[in-house]
GROMACS .gro file of C-alpha atoms in nm:
model
  379
    1MET     CA    1  10.167   5.960  13.450
    2GLN     CA    2  10.437   6.117  13.663
    3LYS     CA    3  10.304   6.158  14.015
    4VAL     CA    4  10.400   6.452  14.227
    5LYS     CA    5  10.408   6.402  14.602
    6TYR     CA    6  10.172   6.622  14.802
    7ILE     CA    7  10.261   6.742  15.150
    8THR     CA    8   9.998   6.861  15.400
    9ASP     CA    9  10.209   6.861  15.716
   10ILE     CA   10  10.457   7.149  15.753
   11ALA     CA   11  10.671   6.921  15.973
   12LYS     CA   12  10.751   6.716  15.663
   13VAL     CA   13  10.905   7.005  15.468
   14SER     CA   14  11.263   6.903  15.544
   15ALA     CA   15  11.414   7.211  15.379
   16LEU     CA   16  11.273   7.423  15.661
   17PRO     CA   17  11.471   7.428  15.986
   18GLU     CA   18  11.301   7.235  16.267
   19GLN     CA   19  11.258   7.549  16.478
   20GLU     CA   20  11.082   7.729  16.193
   21ARG     CA   21  10.852   7.432  16.137
   22GLN     CA   22  10.747   7.447  16.501
   23VAL     CA   23  10.679   7.820  16.479
   24LEU     CA   24  10.465   7.775  16.167
   25LYS     CA   25  10.262   7.481  16.298
   26PRO     CA   26   9.995   7.698  16.474
   27ILE     CA   27   9.943   7.887  16.149
   28THR     CA   28   9.876   7.566  15.957
   29ASP     CA   29   9.629   7.470  16.230
   30LYS     CA   30   9.425   7.779  16.136
   31PHE     CA   31   9.499   7.806  15.763
   32VAL     CA   32   9.534   7.487  15.559
   33PHE     CA   33   9.878   7.395  15.420
   34ARG     CA   34   9.927   7.192  15.103
   35VAL     CA   35  10.216   7.184  14.854
   36ASN     CA   36  10.390   6.932  14.633
   37ASP     CA   37  10.750   6.830  14.577
   38TYR     CA   38  10.763   6.975  14.223
   39TYR     CA   39  10.663   7.323  14.338
   40LEU     CA   40  10.892   7.308  14.642
   41SER     CA   41  11.180   7.236  14.403
   42LEU     CA   42  11.134   7.586  14.254
   43ILE     CA   43  11.224   7.750  14.586
   44ASP     CA   44  11.571   7.888  14.658
   45TRP     CA   45  11.593   7.777  15.020
   46GLU     CA   46  11.904   7.988  15.075
   47ASP     CA   47  11.694   8.300  15.020
   48PRO     CA   48  11.451   8.376  15.306
   49ASP     CA   49  11.274   8.625  15.078
   50ASP     CA   50  11.232   8.384  14.789
   51PRO     CA   51  10.897   8.475  14.625
   52ILE     CA   52  10.795   8.116  14.549
   53ARG     CA   53  10.857   8.032  14.914
   54LYS     CA   54  10.635   8.319  15.023
   55LEU     CA   55  10.355   8.200  14.798
   56VAL     CA   56  10.312   7.866  14.973
   57ILE     CA   57  10.505   7.861  15.301
   58PRO     CA   58  10.305   8.011  15.591
   59ASN     CA   59  10.413   8.336  15.756
   60GLU     CA   60  10.350   8.463  16.107
   61GLY     CA   61  10.167   8.767  15.968
   62GLU     CA   62   9.874   8.539  15.885
   63LEU     CA   63   9.775   8.548  16.252
   64LEU     CA   64   9.746   8.928  16.257
   65GLU     CA   65   9.397   9.070  16.301
   66TYR     CA   66   9.300   9.183  15.954
   67GLY     CA   67   9.017   9.163  15.702
   68ARG     CA   68   8.724   8.927  15.669
   69TRP     CA   69   8.684   8.569  15.555
   70ASP     CA   70   8.464   8.677  15.265
   71ALA     CA   71   8.594   9.020  15.167
   72SER     CA   72   8.382   9.043  14.851
   73ASP     CA   73   8.060   8.908  15.007
   74GLU     CA   74   8.042   8.611  14.774
   75ASP     CA   75   7.784   8.458  15.007
   76THR     CA   76   7.532   8.709  14.869
   77ASN     CA   77   7.579   8.581  14.512
   78TYR     CA   78   7.456   8.225  14.567
   79VAL     CA   79   7.137   8.139  14.381
   80VAL     CA   80   7.137   7.765  14.455
   81PRO     CA   81   7.387   7.556  14.650
   82GLY     CA   82   7.727   7.562  14.478
   83CYS     CA   83   7.634   7.822  14.215
   84GLN     CA   84   7.696   8.198  14.216
   85HIS     CA   85   7.535   8.441  13.970
   86LYS     CA   86   7.671   8.792  14.026
   87TYR     CA   87   7.706   8.925  13.670
   88ALA     CA   88   7.431   8.875  13.412
   89THR     CA   89   7.617   8.660  13.159
   90THR     CA   90   7.844   8.466  13.398
   91ALA     CA   91   7.778   8.190  13.649
   92LEU     CA   92   8.026   8.027  13.887
   93LEU     CA   93   8.011   7.662  13.986
   94ILE     CA   94   8.210   7.599  14.305
   95VAL     CA   95   8.320   7.248  14.215
   96SER     CA   96   8.608   7.197  14.458
   97GLU     CA   97   8.706   7.294  14.810
   98VAL     CA   98   9.054   7.154  14.746
   99CYS     CA   99   9.350   7.319  14.575
  100GLY     CA  100   9.669   7.165  14.450
  101SER     CA  101   9.836   7.457  14.625
  102TYR     CA  102   9.693   7.657  14.912
  103CYS     CA  103   9.844   7.994  14.824
  104ARG     CA  104   9.891   8.198  15.138
  105TYR     CA  105   9.712   8.500  14.988
  106CYS     CA  106   9.406   8.305  14.869
  107PHE     CA  107   9.087   8.513  14.874
  108ARG     CA  108   8.878   8.198  14.933
  109LYS     CA  109   9.060   8.074  15.243
  110ARG     CA  110   8.716   8.027  15.396
  111LEU     CA  111   8.653   7.729  15.166
  112PHE     CA  112   8.921   7.530  15.343
  113ARG     CA  113   8.755   7.552  15.687
  114ASN     CA  114   8.566   7.258  15.829
  115ASP     CA  115   8.256   7.470  15.901
  116VAL     CA  116   8.215   7.592  15.542
  117LYS     CA  117   8.040   7.397  15.267
  118GLU     CA  118   8.019   7.594  14.943
  119ALA     CA  119   8.139   7.336  14.691
  120MET     CA  120   7.881   7.073  14.602
  121ALA     CA  121   7.953   6.715  14.502
  122ASP     CA  122   7.615   6.727  14.328
  123VAL     CA  123   7.627   7.007  14.071
  124SER     CA  124   7.277   6.939  13.937
  125PRO     CA  125   7.110   7.237  14.113
  126GLY     CA  126   7.365   7.471  13.956
  127ILE     CA  127   7.337   7.307  13.613
  128ALA     CA  128   6.957   7.333  13.628
  129TYR     CA  129   6.978   7.701  13.728
  130ILE     CA  130   7.215   7.778  13.440
  131ALA     CA  131   6.995   7.590  13.194
  132SER     CA  132   6.695   7.800  13.299
  133HIS     CA  133   6.876   8.133  13.256
  134PRO     CA  134   6.950   8.194  12.886
  135GLU     CA  135   7.140   8.516  12.961
  136ILE     CA  136   7.425   8.304  13.104
  137ASN     CA  137   7.666   8.241  12.815
  138ASN     CA  138   7.977   8.149  13.014
  139VAL     CA  139   8.038   7.937  13.321
  140LEU     CA  140   8.345   7.933  13.546
  141LEU     CA  141   8.435   7.610  13.724
  142THR     CA  142   8.623   7.720  14.030
  143GLY     CA  143   8.677   7.653  14.398
  144GLY     CA  144   8.938   7.558  14.519
  145ASP     CA  145   9.088   7.447  14.191
  146SER     CA  146   8.881   7.295  13.912
  147LEU     CA  147   9.173   7.089  13.778
  148ILE     CA  148   9.220   6.914  14.111
  149LEU     CA  149   8.907   6.720  14.015
  150ALA     CA  150   8.946   6.382  13.852
  151THR     CA  151   8.915   6.407  13.475
  152SER     CA  152   8.610   6.180  13.487
  153LYS     CA  153   8.437   6.428  13.720
  154LEU     CA  154   8.530   6.718  13.493
  155ARG     CA  155   8.390   6.529  13.195
  156PHE     CA  156   8.064   6.468  13.381
  157ILE     CA  157   8.024   6.843  13.449
  158ILE     CA  158   8.141   6.967  13.108
  159GLU     CA  159   7.921   6.720  12.919
  160GLN     CA  160   7.616   6.857  13.103
  161LEU     CA  161   7.713   7.218  13.038
  162ARG     CA  162   7.766   7.145  12.668
  163GLN     CA  163   7.406   7.024  12.649
  164ILE     CA  164   7.296   7.382  12.730
  165ASP     CA  165   7.300   7.567  12.400
  166HIS     CA  166   7.334   7.918  12.544
  167VAL     CA  167   7.654   7.829  12.735
  168LYS     CA  168   7.923   7.923  12.484
  169ILE     CA  169   8.230   7.944  12.711
  170ILE     CA  170   8.342   7.713  12.990
  171ARG     CA  171   8.622   7.845  13.207
  172LEU     CA  172   8.848   7.632  13.427
  173GLY     CA  173   9.002   7.828  13.714
  174SER     CA  174   9.331   7.667  13.814
  175LYS     CA  175   9.688   7.707  13.936
  176MET     CA  176   9.775   7.361  13.804
  177PRO     CA  177   9.941   7.495  13.485
  178VAL     CA  178  10.235   7.605  13.702
  179PHE     CA  179  10.183   7.415  14.026
  180ASN     CA  180  10.158   7.069  13.873
  181PRO     CA  181  10.193   7.100  13.494
  182MET     CA  182  10.231   6.723  13.461
  183ARG     CA  183   9.865   6.698  13.562
  184ILE     CA  184   9.794   6.864  13.228
  185TYR     CA  185  10.044   6.743  12.969
  186GLU     CA  186  10.053   6.381  13.088
  187ASP     CA  187   9.676   6.338  13.115
  188GLU     CA  188   9.561   6.230  12.769
  189GLU     CA  189   9.203   6.197  12.891
  190LEU     CA  190   9.200   6.563  12.999
  191LEU     CA  191   9.344   6.678  12.668
  192ALA     CA  192   9.094   6.462  12.479
  193LEU     CA  193   8.813   6.617  12.683
  194ILE     CA  194   8.929   6.966  12.587
  195ARG     CA  195   8.967   6.868  12.219
  196GLU     CA  196   8.612   6.735  12.219
  197PHE     CA  197   8.442   7.030  12.388
  198SER     CA  198   8.655   7.333  12.296
  199THR     CA  199   8.533   7.417  11.946
  200GLU     CA  200   8.534   7.714  11.711
  201GLU     CA  201   8.191   7.816  11.843
  202LYS     CA  202   8.217   7.710  12.208
  203ARG     CA  203   8.558   7.746  12.370
  204ILE     CA  204   8.713   7.619  12.689
  205TYR     CA  205   8.931   7.876  12.863
  206VAL     CA  206   9.187   7.794  13.131
  207MET     CA  207   9.206   8.082  13.382
  208ALA     CA  208   9.560   8.034  13.512
  209HIS     CA  209   9.688   8.175  13.840
  210ILE     CA  210  10.053   8.259  13.771
  211ASN     CA  211  10.200   8.505  14.018
  212HIS     CA  212  10.571   8.518  13.935
  213PRO     CA  213  10.780   8.463  13.621
  214ARG     CA  214  10.985   8.191  13.791
  215GLU     CA  215  10.675   7.972  13.790
  216ILE     CA  216  10.695   7.960  13.410
  217THR     CA  217  10.930   7.663  13.385
  218ALA     CA  218  10.997   7.428  13.094
  219GLU     CA  219  10.732   7.196  13.240
  220ALA     CA  220  10.480   7.481  13.261
  221LYS     CA  221  10.545   7.578  12.898
  222ARG     CA  222  10.495   7.217  12.797
  223GLY     CA  223  10.157   7.231  12.974
  224PHE     CA  224  10.061   7.554  12.796
  225LYS     CA  225  10.152   7.395  12.462
  226ALA     CA  226   9.941   7.087  12.536
  227LEU     CA  227   9.642   7.303  12.626
  228HIS     CA  228   9.682   7.517  12.314
  229GLU     CA  229   9.712   7.214  12.087
  230ALA     CA  230   9.399   7.067  12.246
  231GLY     CA  231   9.207   7.385  12.160
  232ALA     CA  232   9.195   7.562  12.497
  233ILE     CA  233   9.267   7.932  12.536
  234VAL     CA  234   9.488   8.014  12.835
  235VAL     CA  235   9.477   8.348  13.014
  236ASN     CA  236   9.634   8.463  13.338
  237GLN     CA  237   9.531   8.660  13.643
  238THR     CA  238   9.726   8.746  13.956
  239PRO     CA  239   9.707   8.985  14.246
  240VAL     CA  240   9.997   9.224  14.298
  241LEU     CA  241  10.148   9.092  14.621
  242LYS     CA  242  10.388   9.256  14.863
  243GLY     CA  243  10.717   9.066  14.877
  244ILE     CA  244  10.629   8.843  14.581
  245ASN     CA  245  10.577   9.040  14.261
  246ASP     CA  246  10.576   9.403  14.382
  247GLN     CA  247  10.854   9.523  14.151
  248PRO     CA  248  10.792   9.671  13.804
  249ALA     CA  249  11.072   9.457  13.658
  250VAL     CA  250  10.913   9.139  13.796
  251LEU     CA  251  10.566   9.232  13.671
  252SER     CA  252  10.697   9.326  13.327
  253GLU     CA  253  10.893   9.000  13.303
  254LEU     CA  254  10.576   8.814  13.394
  255LEU     CA  255  10.382   8.998  13.121
  256ASP     CA  256  10.656   8.928  12.867
  257ARG     CA  257  10.695   8.561  12.947
  258LEU     CA  258  10.320   8.505  12.944
  259SER     CA  259  10.291   8.673  12.604
  260TRP     CA  260  10.583   8.475  12.465
  261ALA     CA  261  10.418   8.151  12.581
  262GLY     CA  262  10.087   8.246  12.418
  263VAL     CA  263   9.912   8.309  12.751
  264THR     CA  264   9.702   8.624  12.754
  265PRO     CA  265   9.767   8.865  13.045
  266TYR     CA  266   9.412   8.917  13.174
  267TYR     CA  267   9.398   9.082  13.519
  268PHE     CA  268   9.631   9.228  13.775
  269PHE     CA  269   9.423   9.237  14.091
  270VAL     CA  270   9.447   9.444  14.405
  271ASN     CA  271   9.480   9.198  14.693
  272ARG     CA  272   9.147   9.159  14.872
  273PRO     CA  273   9.131   9.241  15.246
  274VAL     CA  274   9.093   8.876  15.347
  275ALA     CA  275   9.169   8.737  15.692
  276GLY     CA  276   9.534   8.637  15.716
  277ASN     CA  277   9.648   8.847  15.418
  278ARG     CA  278   9.794   9.154  15.590
  279GLU     CA  279  10.153   9.072  15.491
  280PHE     CA  280  10.068   9.085  15.119
  281VAL     CA  281   9.884   9.420  15.116
  282LEU     CA  282  10.006   9.729  14.928
  283PRO     CA  283   9.867  10.084  14.900
  284LEU     CA  284   9.653  10.138  14.592
  285ALA     CA  285   9.867  10.425  14.465
  286LYS     CA  286  10.180  10.211  14.484
  287VAL     CA  287  10.014   9.919  14.303
  288TYR     CA  288   9.896  10.149  14.024
  289GLN     CA  289  10.241  10.307  13.982
  290MET     CA  290  10.416   9.969  13.971
  291VAL     CA  291  10.174   9.833  13.713
  292GLU     CA  292  10.216  10.138  13.490
  293GLU     CA  293  10.595  10.116  13.515
  294ALA     CA  294  10.576   9.745  13.429
  295LYS     CA  295  10.351   9.811  13.128
  296ALA     CA  296  10.600  10.070  13.004
  297LEU     CA  297  10.859   9.790  12.982
  298THR     CA  298  10.649   9.544  12.784
  299SER     CA  299  10.483   9.524  12.443
  300GLY     CA  300  10.125   9.600  12.352
  301LEU     CA  301  10.050   9.232  12.410
  302GLY     CA  302  10.153   9.267  12.774
  303LYS     CA  303   9.967   9.595  12.806
  304ARG     CA  304   9.635   9.414  12.758
  305VAL     CA  305   9.626   9.345  13.132
  306ARG     CA  306   9.373   9.540  13.343
  307LEU     CA  307   9.429   9.648  13.702
  308SER     CA  308   9.112   9.581  13.898
  309MET     CA  309   8.959   9.532  14.241
  310SER     CA  310   8.711   9.244  14.277
  311HIS     CA  311   8.480   9.433  14.510
  312THR     CA  312   8.140   9.329  14.644
  313SER     CA  313   7.980   9.567  14.394
  314GLY     CA  314   8.179   9.451  14.091
  315LYS     CA  315   8.518   9.453  13.923
  316ILE     CA  316   8.644   9.810  13.957
  317GLU     CA  317   8.910   9.904  13.705
  318ILE     CA  318   9.177  10.147  13.824
  319LEU     CA  319   9.222  10.387  13.534
  320ALA     CA  320   9.467  10.619  13.711
  321ILE     CA  321   9.577  10.744  14.051
  322ASP     CA  322   9.730  11.091  14.041
  323ASN     CA  323   9.773  11.381  14.283
  324GLY     CA  324   9.574  11.210  14.557
  325LYS     CA  325   9.281  11.122  14.330
  326ALA     CA  326   9.168  10.778  14.213
  327TYR     CA  327   9.000  10.752  13.872
  328LEU     CA  328   8.794  10.436  13.850
  329LYS     CA  329   8.517  10.270  13.653
  330TYR     CA  330   8.301   9.961  13.681
  331HIS     CA  331   8.443   9.701  13.443
  332GLN     CA  332   8.191   9.448  13.579
  333SER     CA  333   7.893   9.547  13.791
  334ARG     CA  334   7.658   9.356  14.015
  335ASP     CA  335   7.400   9.635  13.979
  336ASN     CA  336   7.438   9.691  13.602
  337GLU     CA  337   7.646  10.008  13.646
  338TYR     CA  338   7.884   9.900  13.367
  339GLY     CA  339   8.127  10.175  13.270
  340LYS     CA  340   8.023  10.401  13.557
  341PHE     CA  341   8.306  10.648  13.619
  342MET     CA  342   8.418  10.744  13.969
  343MET     CA  343   8.667  11.005  14.089
  344LEU     CA  344   8.753  10.980  14.458
  345ASP     CA  345   9.014  11.105  14.699
  346CYS     CA  346   9.285  10.845  14.748
  347PRO     CA  347   9.468  10.867  15.084
  348GLU     CA  348   9.826  10.742  15.077
  349ASP     CA  349   9.740  10.448  15.302
  350ALA     CA  350   9.426  10.339  15.109
  351THR     CA  351   9.448   9.971  15.009
  352TRP     CA  352   9.091   9.896  14.898
  353PHE     CA  353   8.787  10.065  14.743
  354ASP     CA  354   8.619  10.100  15.083
  355ASP     CA  355   8.919  10.304  15.205
  356LEU     CA  356   8.840  10.582  14.955
  357PRO     CA  357   8.629  10.861  15.113
  358GLY     CA  358   8.289  10.874  14.947
  359SER     CA  359   8.309  10.527  14.791
  360GLU     CA  360   8.002  10.420  14.988
  361LEU     CA  361   7.790  10.656  14.777
  362TYR     CA  362   7.853  10.454  14.462
  363TRP     CA  363   7.710  10.117  14.567
  364ASN     CA  364   7.453   9.950  14.789
  365LYS     CA  365   7.545   9.674  15.029
  366PRO     CA  366   7.394   9.345  14.912
  367VAL     CA  367   7.140   9.136  15.097
  368LYS     CA  368   7.211   8.767  15.148
  369LYS     CA  369   6.982   8.578  14.911
  370ASN     CA  370   6.948   8.253  15.100
  371GLU     CA  371   7.080   8.184  15.450
  372ALA     CA  372   7.061   7.810  15.386
  373ILE     CA  373   7.282   7.805  15.079
  374ILE     CA  374   7.610   7.798  15.271
  375SER     CA  375   7.682   7.661  15.615
  376THR     CA  376   7.886   7.914  15.806
  377ASN     CA  377   7.797   8.217  16.013
  378GLU     CA  378   8.126   8.398  15.968
  379LEU     CA  379   8.136   8.479  15.598
   0.00000   0.00000   0.00000
């Protein structure tokens, strides 16, 4: 198998000028840095605004005071260590606190801190919880990145989940399809695992994190093909990010190229107000307008994408923003308010649901279920 070289020290990224490496070092002391040589090769180093560069190379804006470590209060969704159960039919197993790539916008930056322990090496409490809750018909393996795990570890988890009859779908959250596609198409054991456990009745889905069309290289398409031939279904989700994909032409190209490669456009997300993410934030009205302009340029296949906010209270779909009003509904709901329609004033500078006057009337702040489930006081 072709091995990519991983780099965790910004000082070893030789394409960056020495002075810039020194400036960025304090940022990597606070927010973890990890890339590989394949992904670095996609960067145009002559362009300081290169979007691939901005995805993985730190920026000084990460040190600005902004947001929270856990902007969607995921700490309130834990039912046992390593397992979240926010929506009735879906459970999350946090199987990894490591990513192939630490994207600078990551909404789970907290996982990569030394004082946080949300991923569990022992998944048995989560498996037991899922087995005892027959309403759970799909499970997301996430983190971190589920495909950073050794294939033997993935097999151990998936084999146990496939022994639970009511679990029909297993989802693998990962950026590996574009960050290290060789991890997929050169790993025959991984593809054999998918062939064995992705069946006509019980599918494995790969939830890809593809942010920009330039990530869809020949190697990435080879990885998509390998996954498809093994029986996996690949879908994509990405936030709309300032300076990276905040142009209708870029978003529409992404939708087109995903559709052409057989990857379903799933979600466009509003960037969560997470600590260190200020440089990527856009006003809601602008995000909505860009997405609609992008959808106008693509086919019905591309138009399947939904624009949503992953809020504490649920996934809130943005139906429209017009004349200073936001028209929203609960696409997913923590409190079983599925389909609930909301019409709220939308100030020009609003960037999140909580910025909309009156939004607090539509949901109740959650109560942490178990203080002992995670080990940090700053979530």
